[in-house]
Amino acid sequence: MSTALPAPVREPAWSLSRSAISLWVAQGVVATVVEALVVAALIVFVPSDAGLWTVLVRWVAPVVVLVTAVVDIGVQPRLRYRVHRWEVTADAVYTLTGWLNRTWTLVPISRIQTVDVNRGLVQQLFGLATVAVLTASSQGTVRIPHLEVEVARRVAEDLARRAEQVRDEAT
Amino acid sequence: MTDPAALTGQRTSRWVLLLHTITFRQARALVPAVLALGATRGFDGGTVTVVALVVGVTLLSLLWAALSWWRFSYAVGETSVVVTRGLLSRSVRTVPLDRVRGVEIEAPALHRLFGLVRVEVDAAAGSAGATGEELVVDGVSRAEGDRLRARLLARRAVLVDAAGAGDVAAPVEEPEEVVTRFDPRWLLYSPLVGGYLAVPLAAFGALFRLLEEVPDRFVPDLDRPGLPDGTLAALVLAGGLVLLVVGSIAGSAVVNWRFRLVRRGGSLIATRGLVTRRHTELEIDRIRGCTVSQGVGMRLVGAARASALVTGLGDAARRGQLLPLGPQDQAWALADRLVERTGPLRRHPAAARRRSVVRGVVPGVLVLVAGVVLTVLAGWWPLLVTGAVLTGLGVPLGLARHAATGHATGPRSFAVRSGWLVREHVVLQRRAVVGWQVRQSFTQRRGGLATVLACVGAGSGGYAARDMAADEAADFARAASGAWADTLDPAR
């Protein structure tokens, strides 16, 4: 069976800022460096006559690090950018996230309780921010990751204002 | 909002002093410190030191209880309830009455001796499941507890009937209607419920630990009875089984004793418990749905439990219970009173069945592979056999899990069902949905399946229809919530 089956639901219209790719690449690089350091330490500390463990540490672990590095830096950021979408319609916030596994989240503006703008450490380097839309349900939180700061601020303000106007029973 | 200073605070009953002294409620934190002190300095003085210590700790406990009692006060105003407490630093907590979600009156055994109750006010704001936002008034008389509950929940009645006399303190005695009364025969279902079976098991465990602590010289030297080994094992097994059954029934009886669910005005009130009497009030207006859950054993005999899903209710699993244990017809009758039932469930497609079987088989296959490796390398075959058996069992398990899943929509409600070990059938009102989440894993995408999660501000926060046909997802969401879910429609 091919993967050409249509998506179960509609795609949101807008894509993220292109800086998101750089951010994911940066995260991949950081993760790879950490993994490489751990493996290097293991190679130094595991004695060369430990049998199976030596083989695992000297040959298998570096290959695993290399493969994850290629995926995390070369493949995943671009794939994520192609998949990630978001949209604010007349009455709802709608996002699509993930790369292999995908998640579409839809929250009507009338049920929004609070809107947050979060800026992580790495995000600040790339001038990005995440908009988090919270509802009464612990599982019904929409996160629009990696928008440009200015866009994120405008979206959050707009959503908060409209939520106030149309709020019926937000539970 | 009421000015906190304008209200005269009320203290709890004086008897609570005695109660808290006996139970070392406040001084409990000191016990480890005292023991540590004793351990380092040694209990040299023998009996005298021990008695002095006990008297000292009791006096300290009394002093502490008295101080806490003296510094604690509560007041219910027109619009808010104010609780003041704190030994050194004063803490004043004001909760608007319209934030009060529920009031629970609890009467533990000792409290009942003094005719006292503990009132817990549930004022969880925002997300469901938060338990931090709770006010506790410990130790008021039963009558005062009832008065408090009436006043705390009277705000709603006043809002509805704005033209009323406004006499909030003395609400009209509304007629009561008994919805469910626990039939003691239902206790016989208890040995089939996992939770109640755990009660005697835990008791056994505690007993054995205690026996191991007993010094050897106190253990009587029992002669082995002159029975063949097989008979002895069978007797022990049979005895254990009988104890397990009796223990689970007893455990269930203690918790569910004289369970009663009554409807008074806009509320459902559940009362239960042998040692500790619990009194929980749920607002019908805040009920968004119902679950009817049945374990494997319960399904065999047609037993079930029913719970209400209430917005903003802390500790929902316990407090939302409408029927802790009973015949499934009763459970469904209750659910039908609160939420309109949907039509029959729609089953999930063949691809979902395949996926479910694969998920059931995978753990067995992993063991099997490990078994093959061990057999080849070390000639140790038991793991191989275990793996084969597990793999074989995985097939019916996967089929059973698939058979349990389903979803349905009705004119004002929708339903999802899942689970084999405990099958949970959730019926929710359309207005309950605060969001939708559609998930598709890599394998689900290839099989044309999707998991649709209804986000709800009650119960566990989300209820999923796992592995439904991907092209039905948008229609289901639209039918189960409202026009806003049209955004999901792929044809738009």
XYZ file of C-alpha atoms in Angstrom, chain A residues 79-168:
90
model
C 10.224 17.195 6.825
C 8.801 18.934 9.897
C 8.684 22.238 8.048
C 6.761 20.607 5.205
C 4.268 19.021 7.643
C 3.745 21.795 10.221
C 0.837 24.097 9.445
C -1.382 26.486 11.369
C -4.417 28.637 10.819
C -6.773 30.912 12.704
C -10.223 30.795 11.120
C -13.310 32.837 11.896
C -14.196 30.595 14.845
C -11.298 28.264 15.620
C -7.536 27.776 15.997
C -6.185 24.894 13.971
C -2.721 23.316 13.859
C -0.924 20.354 12.356
C 2.313 19.155 13.992
C 4.668 16.175 13.833
C 6.689 14.560 11.070
C 6.275 10.766 11.091
C 3.303 10.786 13.419
C 0.932 13.681 12.814
C -1.449 15.495 15.096
C -4.154 17.914 14.051
C -5.614 20.028 16.874
C -8.703 22.209 16.632
C -10.011 24.470 19.395
C -12.987 26.812 18.937
C -12.319 30.395 19.994
C -15.428 30.312 22.207
C -13.776 27.668 24.431
C -10.399 29.378 24.869
C -9.511 30.089 28.493
C -6.032 31.618 28.290
C -3.508 32.448 25.579
C 0.232 32.394 26.376
C 3.270 33.423 24.364
C 6.386 31.465 25.381
C 9.957 32.117 24.250
C 12.481 29.392 24.936
C 16.207 29.979 25.123
C 16.973 28.626 21.653
C 13.868 30.286 20.257
C 15.143 33.695 21.394
C 18.325 33.176 19.355
C 16.222 32.763 16.233
C 13.631 35.420 17.060
C 10.827 32.881 17.415
C 8.029 32.270 19.935
C 5.354 29.668 20.695
C 1.693 30.532 21.136
C -0.084 28.212 23.587
C -3.873 28.248 23.647
C -5.336 26.634 26.785
C -8.840 25.294 27.368
C -10.646 23.700 30.310
C -9.337 20.310 29.206
C -5.815 19.301 30.167
C -5.513 17.566 26.800
C -7.098 20.314 24.716
C -4.095 22.628 24.486
C -3.064 23.972 21.084
C 0.562 24.965 20.646
C 1.613 26.898 17.561
C 5.391 26.538 17.744
C 8.066 28.731 16.178
C 6.224 31.782 14.896
C 8.083 35.050 14.445
C 7.837 36.995 17.697
C 5.820 39.823 16.169
C 3.359 37.416 14.524
C 3.015 35.408 17.740
C 2.249 38.531 19.752
C -0.401 39.713 17.275
C -2.025 36.273 17.096
C -2.146 35.959 20.887
C -3.660 39.420 21.298
C -6.228 38.825 18.593
C -7.232 35.435 20.042
C -7.506 36.748 23.600
C -9.697 39.646 22.444
C -11.990 37.488 20.344
C -12.228 34.824 23.070
C -13.548 37.474 25.425
C -16.217 38.551 22.943
C -17.575 35.128 22.036
C -16.995 33.182 25.211
C -20.123 31.195 26.000
